[in-house]
Amino acid sequence: MLVKGIRDDDTSSSAESLQYEFSTIRAATDSFSNDNKLGQGGFGPVYKGKLSNGQEVAVKRLAANSGQGDLEFKNEVLLVARLEHRNLVRLLGFCFDGTERLLIYEFVPNASLDHFLFDPVKRKHLDWERRFKIIGGLARGILYLHEDSRLRIIHRDLKASNVLLDAEMNPKISDFGMARLFAMDESQGITSKIAGT
């Protein structure tokens, strides 16, 4: 298992408490309607959904040919479920049903940073003060991942499209499918696998 310092029984019990029924998520997304499609990530489409309690969610539906296998899926669930920081997108749960693999996240309303950086109209909303605050939030999130969380995590795919902006334009780092864990006493590692895009 990739996660060091976590007992197997801890991971299975916490994973079970995060599991959603496929029927619940299918209903929340109106059967994964194109009207609810927020975008297309590297591993599959992302949909907006509304749970029966009224909570809005973002659902990452992993494509069968996405390249994110069971190990990466399990890695993302176990990693993100343990992370709590205002500059990280919060994982609410997951669904693993036959060939369906879904990750259910908090819904972040302002889309990703790249929509603002590369759109001439939206770019006007990013004055230097706001950009500075976004950079500061990203730095706090990365510091938490690298130094302050229970696990040391290297994201390995940080880019503008993996930074979501909430209603107040605060940044939230997303998409931990390529993340790598380090032991608490490890400060460096070598990998031969190319990650990200």
PDB file of C-alpha atoms in Angstrom:
ATOM      1  CA  MET A   1       0.000   0.000   0.000  1.00  0.00           C
ATOM      2  CA  LEU A   2       1.222   3.509  -0.798  1.00  0.00           C
ATOM      3  CA  VAL A   3       0.052   5.123   2.429  1.00  0.00           C
ATOM      4  CA  LYS A   4       2.776   4.841   5.056  1.00  0.00           C
ATOM      5  CA  GLY A   5       1.988   5.041   8.744  1.00  0.00           C
ATOM      6  CA  ILE A   6      -1.702   4.177   8.338  1.00  0.00           C
ATOM      7  CA  ARG A   7      -2.930   0.759   9.414  1.00  0.00           C
ATOM      8  CA  ASP A   8      -4.938  -1.280   6.897  1.00  0.00           C
ATOM      9  CA  ASP A   9      -7.925  -1.489   9.261  1.00  0.00           C
ATOM     10  CA  ASP A  10      -7.887   2.332   9.583  1.00  0.00           C
ATOM     11  CA  THR A  11      -8.098   2.776   5.824  1.00  0.00           C
ATOM     12  CA  SER A  12     -10.900   0.284   5.282  1.00  0.00           C
ATOM     13  CA  SER A  13     -13.098   1.661   8.065  1.00  0.00           C
ATOM     14  CA  SER A  14     -12.607   5.286   7.040  1.00  0.00           C
ATOM     15  CA  ALA A  15     -13.085   4.417   3.370  1.00  0.00           C
ATOM     16  CA  GLU A  16     -16.390   2.656   4.095  1.00  0.00           C
ATOM     17  CA  SER A  17     -17.741   5.707   5.918  1.00  0.00           C
ATOM     18  CA  LEU A  18     -17.098   7.822   2.798  1.00  0.00           C
ATOM     19  CA  GLN A  19     -18.787   5.467   0.337  1.00  0.00           C
ATOM     20  CA  TYR A  20     -21.876   6.637  -1.573  1.00  0.00           C
ATOM     21  CA  GLU A  21     -24.350   4.462  -3.448  1.00  0.00           C
ATOM     22  CA  PHE A  22     -24.136   4.799  -7.229  1.00  0.00           C
ATOM     23  CA  SER A  23     -27.891   5.421  -7.403  1.00  0.00           C
ATOM     24  CA  THR A  24     -27.504   8.416  -5.056  1.00  0.00           C
ATOM     25  CA  ILE A  25     -24.862  10.035  -7.253  1.00  0.00           C
ATOM     26  CA  ARG A  26     -26.679   9.189 -10.487  1.00  0.00           C
ATOM     27  CA  ALA A  27     -29.790  10.941  -9.105  1.00  0.00           C
ATOM     28  CA  ALA A  28     -27.728  13.913  -7.865  1.00  0.00           C
ATOM     29  CA  THR A  29     -26.237  14.481 -11.329  1.00  0.00           C
ATOM     30  CA  ASP A  30     -29.487  13.793 -13.217  1.00  0.00           C
ATOM     31  CA  SER A  31     -27.970  10.628 -14.711  1.00  0.00           C
ATOM     32  CA  PHE A  32     -24.706  12.438 -15.499  1.00  0.00           C
ATOM     33  CA  SER A  33     -26.522  14.899 -17.727  1.00  0.00           C
ATOM     34  CA  ASN A  34     -24.458  16.997 -20.135  1.00  0.00           C
ATOM     35  CA  ASP A  35     -26.225  20.023 -18.640  1.00  0.00           C
ATOM     36  CA  ASN A  36     -24.440  19.225 -15.360  1.00  0.00           C
ATOM     37  CA  LYS A  37     -21.024  18.647 -16.907  1.00  0.00           C
ATOM     38  CA  LEU A  38     -18.493  21.084 -15.436  1.00  0.00           C
ATOM     39  CA  GLY A  39     -15.535  20.002 -17.516  1.00  0.00           C
ATOM     40  CA  GLN A  40     -13.222  17.251 -18.603  1.00  0.00           C
ATOM     41  CA  GLY A  41     -10.261  16.319 -16.426  1.00  0.00           C
ATOM     42  CA  GLY A  42      -7.300  14.156 -17.293  1.00  0.00           C
ATOM     43  CA  PHE A  43      -9.027  11.072 -15.881  1.00  0.00           C
ATOM     44  CA  GLY A  44     -12.605  11.773 -16.956  1.00  0.00           C
ATOM     45  CA  PRO A  45     -15.521  14.217 -16.830  1.00  0.00           C
ATOM     46  CA  VAL A  46     -16.588  16.228 -13.780  1.00  0.00           C
ATOM     47  CA  TYR A  47     -20.270  16.861 -13.068  1.00  0.00           C
ATOM     48  CA  LYS A  48     -22.162  19.150 -10.759  1.00  0.00           C
ATOM     49  CA  GLY A  49     -24.681  17.394  -8.556  1.00  0.00           C
ATOM     50  CA  LYS A  50     -27.161  18.141  -5.817  1.00  0.00           C
ATOM     51  CA  LEU A  51     -27.653  15.595  -3.046  1.00  0.00           C
ATOM     52  CA  SER A  52     -31.090  14.935  -1.543  1.00  0.00           C
ATOM     53  CA  ASN A  53     -30.176  17.168   1.437  1.00  0.00           C
ATOM     54  CA  GLY A  54     -29.592  20.094  -0.963  1.00  0.00           C
ATOM     55  CA  GLN A  55     -25.791  20.039  -0.782  1.00  0.00           C
ATOM     56  CA  GLU A  56     -24.060  20.819  -4.073  1.00  0.00           C
ATOM     57  CA  VAL A  57     -21.197  18.517  -5.021  1.00  0.00           C
ATOM     58  CA  ALA A  58     -18.704  17.994  -7.828  1.00  0.00           C
ATOM     59  CA  VAL A  59     -18.462  14.410  -9.062  1.00  0.00           C
ATOM     60  CA  LYS A  60     -15.370  13.191 -10.890  1.00  0.00           C
ATOM     61  CA  ARG A  61     -16.414  10.201 -13.014  1.00  0.00           C
ATOM     62  CA  LEU A  62     -13.331   8.263 -13.952  1.00  0.00           C
ATOM     63  CA  ALA A  63     -13.290   6.978 -17.503  1.00  0.00           C
ATOM     64  CA  ALA A  64     -12.535   3.280 -17.919  1.00  0.00           C
ATOM     65  CA  ASN A  65      -9.665   4.177 -20.270  1.00  0.00           C
ATOM     66  CA  SER A  66      -8.489   7.121 -18.149  1.00  0.00           C
ATOM     67  CA  GLY A  67      -5.205   5.570 -17.115  1.00  0.00           C
ATOM     68  CA  GLN A  68      -6.108   6.055 -13.462  1.00  0.00           C
ATOM     69  CA  GLY A  69      -6.260   2.502 -12.264  1.00  0.00           C
ATOM     70  CA  ASP A  70      -7.530   1.067  -9.021  1.00  0.00           C
ATOM     71  CA  LEU A  71      -4.273   1.990  -7.268  1.00  0.00           C
ATOM     72  CA  GLU A  72      -4.450   5.659  -8.267  1.00  0.00           C
ATOM     73  CA  PHE A  73      -8.151   5.780  -7.389  1.00  0.00           C
ATOM     74  CA  LYS A  74      -7.532   4.277  -3.952  1.00  0.00           C
ATOM     75  CA  ASN A  75      -4.529   6.580  -3.516  1.00  0.00           C
ATOM     76  CA  GLU A  76      -6.617   9.683  -4.231  1.00  0.00           C
ATOM     77  CA  VAL A  77      -9.423   8.590  -1.880  1.00  0.00           C
ATOM     78  CA  LEU A  78      -7.106   7.743   1.001  1.00  0.00           C
ATOM     79  CA  LEU A  79      -4.984  10.839   0.512  1.00  0.00           C
ATOM     80  CA  VAL A  80      -7.646  13.452   0.117  1.00  0.00           C
ATOM     81  CA  ALA A  81      -9.947  12.030   2.791  1.00  0.00           C
ATOM     82  CA  ARG A  82      -7.288  12.774   5.408  1.00  0.00           C
ATOM     83  CA  LEU A  83      -6.577  16.324   4.300  1.00  0.00           C
ATOM     84  CA  GLU A  84      -8.262  19.293   5.916  1.00  0.00           C
ATOM     85  CA  HIS A  85      -7.110  22.730   4.860  1.00  0.00           C
ATOM     86  CA  ARG A  86      -8.964  25.777   3.583  1.00  0.00           C
ATOM     87  CA  ASN A  87      -6.859  25.791   0.399  1.00  0.00           C
ATOM     88  CA  LEU A  88      -7.563  22.173  -0.554  1.00  0.00           C
ATOM     89  CA  VAL A  89     -10.754  20.876  -2.161  1.00  0.00           C
ATOM     90  CA  ARG A  90     -12.506  18.660   0.388  1.00  0.00           C
ATOM     91  CA  LEU A  91     -13.342  15.085  -0.557  1.00  0.00           C
ATOM     92  CA  LEU A  92     -16.823  14.174   0.664  1.00  0.00           C
ATOM     93  CA  GLY A  93     -16.821  10.575  -0.510  1.00  0.00           C
ATOM     94  CA  PHE A  94     -16.490   8.081  -3.315  1.00  0.00           C
ATOM     95  CA  CYS A  95     -18.377   5.385  -5.182  1.00  0.00           C
ATOM     96  CA  PHE A  96     -16.877   2.147  -6.434  1.00  0.00           C
ATOM     97  CA  ASP A  97     -19.573   0.099  -8.180  1.00  0.00           C
ATOM     98  CA  GLY A  98     -18.588  -2.385 -10.888  1.00  0.00           C
ATOM     99  CA  THR A  99     -16.712  -0.387 -13.514  1.00  0.00           C
ATOM    100  CA  GLU A 100     -17.930   2.924 -12.072  1.00  0.00           C
ATOM    101  CA  ARG A 101     -15.439   4.896 -10.007  1.00  0.00           C
ATOM    102  CA  LEU A 102     -16.600   8.262  -8.730  1.00  0.00           C
ATOM    103  CA  LEU A 103     -15.019  10.831  -6.436  1.00  0.00           C
ATOM    104  CA  ILE A 104     -17.417  13.228  -4.712  1.00  0.00           C
ATOM    105  CA  TYR A 105     -15.992  16.625  -3.738  1.00  0.00           C
ATOM    106  CA  GLU A 106     -17.290  19.856  -2.312  1.00  0.00           C
ATOM    107  CA  PHE A 107     -18.598  22.060  -5.104  1.00  0.00           C
ATOM    108  CA  VAL A 108     -16.399  25.103  -5.757  1.00  0.00           C
ATOM    109  CA  PRO A 109     -18.474  27.656  -7.728  1.00  0.00           C
ATOM    110  CA  ASN A 110     -15.957  29.796  -9.634  1.00  0.00           C
ATOM    111  CA  ALA A 111     -14.367  27.115 -11.811  1.00  0.00           C
ATOM    112  CA  SER A 112     -10.608  26.808 -12.164  1.00  0.00           C
ATOM    113  CA  LEU A 113      -7.916  29.464 -12.196  1.00  0.00           C
ATOM    114  CA  ASP A 114      -7.101  28.848 -15.868  1.00  0.00           C
ATOM    115  CA  HIS A 115     -10.599  30.073 -16.817  1.00  0.00           C
ATOM    116  CA  PHE A 116      -9.658  33.449 -15.339  1.00  0.00           C
ATOM    117  CA  LEU A 117      -6.033  33.615 -16.473  1.00  0.00           C
ATOM    118  CA  PHE A 118      -6.622  32.775 -20.125  1.00  0.00           C
ATOM    119  CA  ASP A 119     -10.000  34.420 -20.759  1.00  0.00           C
ATOM    120  CA  PRO A 120      -9.601  38.098 -21.763  1.00  0.00           C
ATOM    121  CA  VAL A 121     -12.907  39.084 -20.116  1.00  0.00           C
ATOM    122  CA  LYS A 122     -12.535  37.105 -16.869  1.00  0.00           C
ATOM    123  CA  ARG A 123      -8.877  38.110 -16.562  1.00  0.00           C
ATOM    124  CA  LYS A 124     -10.047  41.590 -15.552  1.00  0.00           C
ATOM    125  CA  HIS A 125     -11.312  40.084 -12.263  1.00  0.00           C
ATOM    126  CA  LEU A 126      -7.722  39.190 -11.354  1.00  0.00           C
ATOM    127  CA  ASP A 127      -6.128  42.450 -10.276  1.00  0.00           C
ATOM    128  CA  TRP A 128      -2.678  42.230  -8.694  1.00  0.00           C
ATOM    129  CA  GLU A 129      -4.029  42.204  -5.139  1.00  0.00           C
ATOM    130  CA  ARG A 130      -6.307  39.250  -5.899  1.00  0.00           C
ATOM    131  CA  ARG A 131      -3.493  37.419  -7.727  1.00  0.00           C
ATOM    132  CA  PHE A 132      -1.254  37.944  -4.703  1.00  0.00           C
ATOM    133  CA  LYS A 133      -3.940  36.476  -2.411  1.00  0.00           C
ATOM    134  CA  ILE A 134      -4.363  33.485  -4.727  1.00  0.00           C
ATOM    135  CA  ILE A 135      -0.604  32.874  -4.742  1.00  0.00           C
ATOM    136  CA  GLY A 136      -0.542  33.134  -0.937  1.00  0.00           C
ATOM    137  CA  GLY A 137      -3.378  30.613  -0.640  1.00  0.00           C
ATOM    138  CA  LEU A 138      -1.616  28.208  -2.989  1.00  0.00           C
ATOM    139  CA  ALA A 139       1.590  28.552  -0.980  1.00  0.00           C
ATOM    140  CA  ARG A 140      -0.305  27.792   2.267  1.00  0.00           C
ATOM    141  CA  GLY A 141      -1.921  24.742   0.678  1.00  0.00           C
ATOM    142  CA  ILE A 142       1.394  23.409  -0.642  1.00  0.00           C
ATOM    143  CA  LEU A 143       3.113  24.078   2.697  1.00  0.00           C
ATOM    144  CA  TYR A 144       0.384  22.082   4.421  1.00  0.00           C
ATOM    145  CA  LEU A 145       0.834  19.187   1.980  1.00  0.00           C
ATOM    146  CA  HIS A 146       4.628  19.195   2.226  1.00  0.00           C
ATOM    147  CA  GLU A 147       5.178  19.962   5.896  1.00  0.00           C
ATOM    148  CA  ASP A 148       2.092  20.327   8.091  1.00  0.00           C
ATOM    149  CA  SER A 149      -0.275  17.454   7.265  1.00  0.00           C
ATOM    150  CA  ARG A 150      -0.064  14.066   8.950  1.00  0.00           C
ATOM    151  CA  LEU A 151       1.270  12.750   5.647  1.00  0.00           C
ATOM    152  CA  ARG A 152       3.876  14.405   3.446  1.00  0.00           C
ATOM    153  CA  ILE A 153       2.364  14.729   0.009  1.00  0.00           C
ATOM    154  CA  ILE A 154       3.829  15.918  -3.272  1.00  0.00           C
ATOM    155  CA  HIS A 155       0.991  16.881  -5.648  1.00  0.00           C
ATOM    156  CA  ARG A 156       2.959  16.312  -8.895  1.00  0.00           C
ATOM    157  CA  ASP A 157       0.356  17.955 -11.148  1.00  0.00           C
ATOM    158  CA  LEU A 158      -0.141  21.482  -9.832  1.00  0.00           C
ATOM    159  CA  LYS A 159      -1.314  23.776 -12.630  1.00  0.00           C
ATOM    160  CA  ALA A 160      -3.938  26.477 -13.122  1.00  0.00           C
ATOM    161  CA  SER A 161      -6.627  23.982 -14.169  1.00  0.00           C
ATOM    162  CA  ASN A 162      -6.133  22.100 -10.865  1.00  0.00           C
ATOM    163  CA  VAL A 163      -6.679  25.247  -8.790  1.00  0.00           C
ATOM    164  CA  LEU A 164     -10.361  25.933  -8.129  1.00  0.00           C
ATOM    165  CA  LEU A 165     -11.692  29.283  -6.925  1.00  0.00           C
ATOM    166  CA  ASP A 166     -14.482  29.504  -4.361  1.00  0.00           C
ATOM    167  CA  ALA A 167     -17.179  32.190  -4.146  1.00  0.00           C
ATOM    168  CA  GLU A 168     -14.694  34.630  -2.546  1.00  0.00           C
ATOM    169  CA  MET A 169     -11.987  33.744  -5.111  1.00  0.00           C
ATOM    170  CA  ASN A 170      -9.960  31.786  -2.531  1.00  0.00           C
ATOM    171  CA  PRO A 171      -7.858  29.078  -4.218  1.00  0.00           C
ATOM    172  CA  LYS A 172      -8.381  25.382  -3.525  1.00  0.00           C
ATOM    173  CA  ILE A 173      -5.942  22.794  -4.842  1.00  0.00           C
ATOM    174  CA  SER A 174      -7.605  19.791  -6.495  1.00  0.00           C
ATOM    175  CA  ASP A 175      -6.833  16.574  -8.384  1.00  0.00           C
ATOM    176  CA  PHE A 176      -4.565  14.414  -6.242  1.00  0.00           C
ATOM    177  CA  GLY A 177      -4.577  11.381  -8.541  1.00  0.00           C
ATOM    178  CA  MET A 178      -0.856  11.686  -9.306  1.00  0.00           C
ATOM    179  CA  ALA A 179       0.238  12.613  -5.782  1.00  0.00           C
ATOM    180  CA  ARG A 180       3.140  10.855  -4.112  1.00  0.00           C
ATOM    181  CA  LEU A 181       3.456  10.181  -0.408  1.00  0.00           C
ATOM    182  CA  PHE A 182       6.636  10.487   1.596  1.00  0.00           C
ATOM    183  CA  ALA A 183       7.382   9.148   5.053  1.00  0.00           C
ATOM    184  CA  MET A 184       7.585  11.863   7.717  1.00  0.00           C
ATOM    185  CA  ASP A 185      11.388  11.536   7.895  1.00  0.00           C
ATOM    186  CA  GLU A 186      11.821  11.547   4.098  1.00  0.00           C
ATOM    187  CA  SER A 187      12.767  14.849   2.513  1.00  0.00           C
ATOM    188  CA  GLN A 188      13.379  13.730  -1.055  1.00  0.00           C
ATOM    189  CA  GLY A 189      12.571  10.922  -3.422  1.00  0.00           C
ATOM    190  CA  ILE A 190      13.310   9.743  -6.912  1.00  0.00           C
ATOM    191  CA  THR A 191      10.654   8.731  -9.390  1.00  0.00           C
ATOM    192  CA  SER A 192      10.984   7.580 -12.967  1.00  0.00           C
ATOM    193  CA  LYS A 193       7.262   8.004 -13.696  1.00  0.00           C
ATOM    194  CA  ILE A 194       6.350  11.184 -15.535  1.00  0.00           C
ATOM    195  CA  ALA A 195       3.288  12.773 -13.954  1.00  0.00           C
ATOM    196  CA  GLY A 196       0.839  15.417 -15.024  1.00  0.00           C
ATOM    197  CA  THR A 197       0.311  17.215 -18.287  1.00  0.00           C
TER     198      THR A 197
END
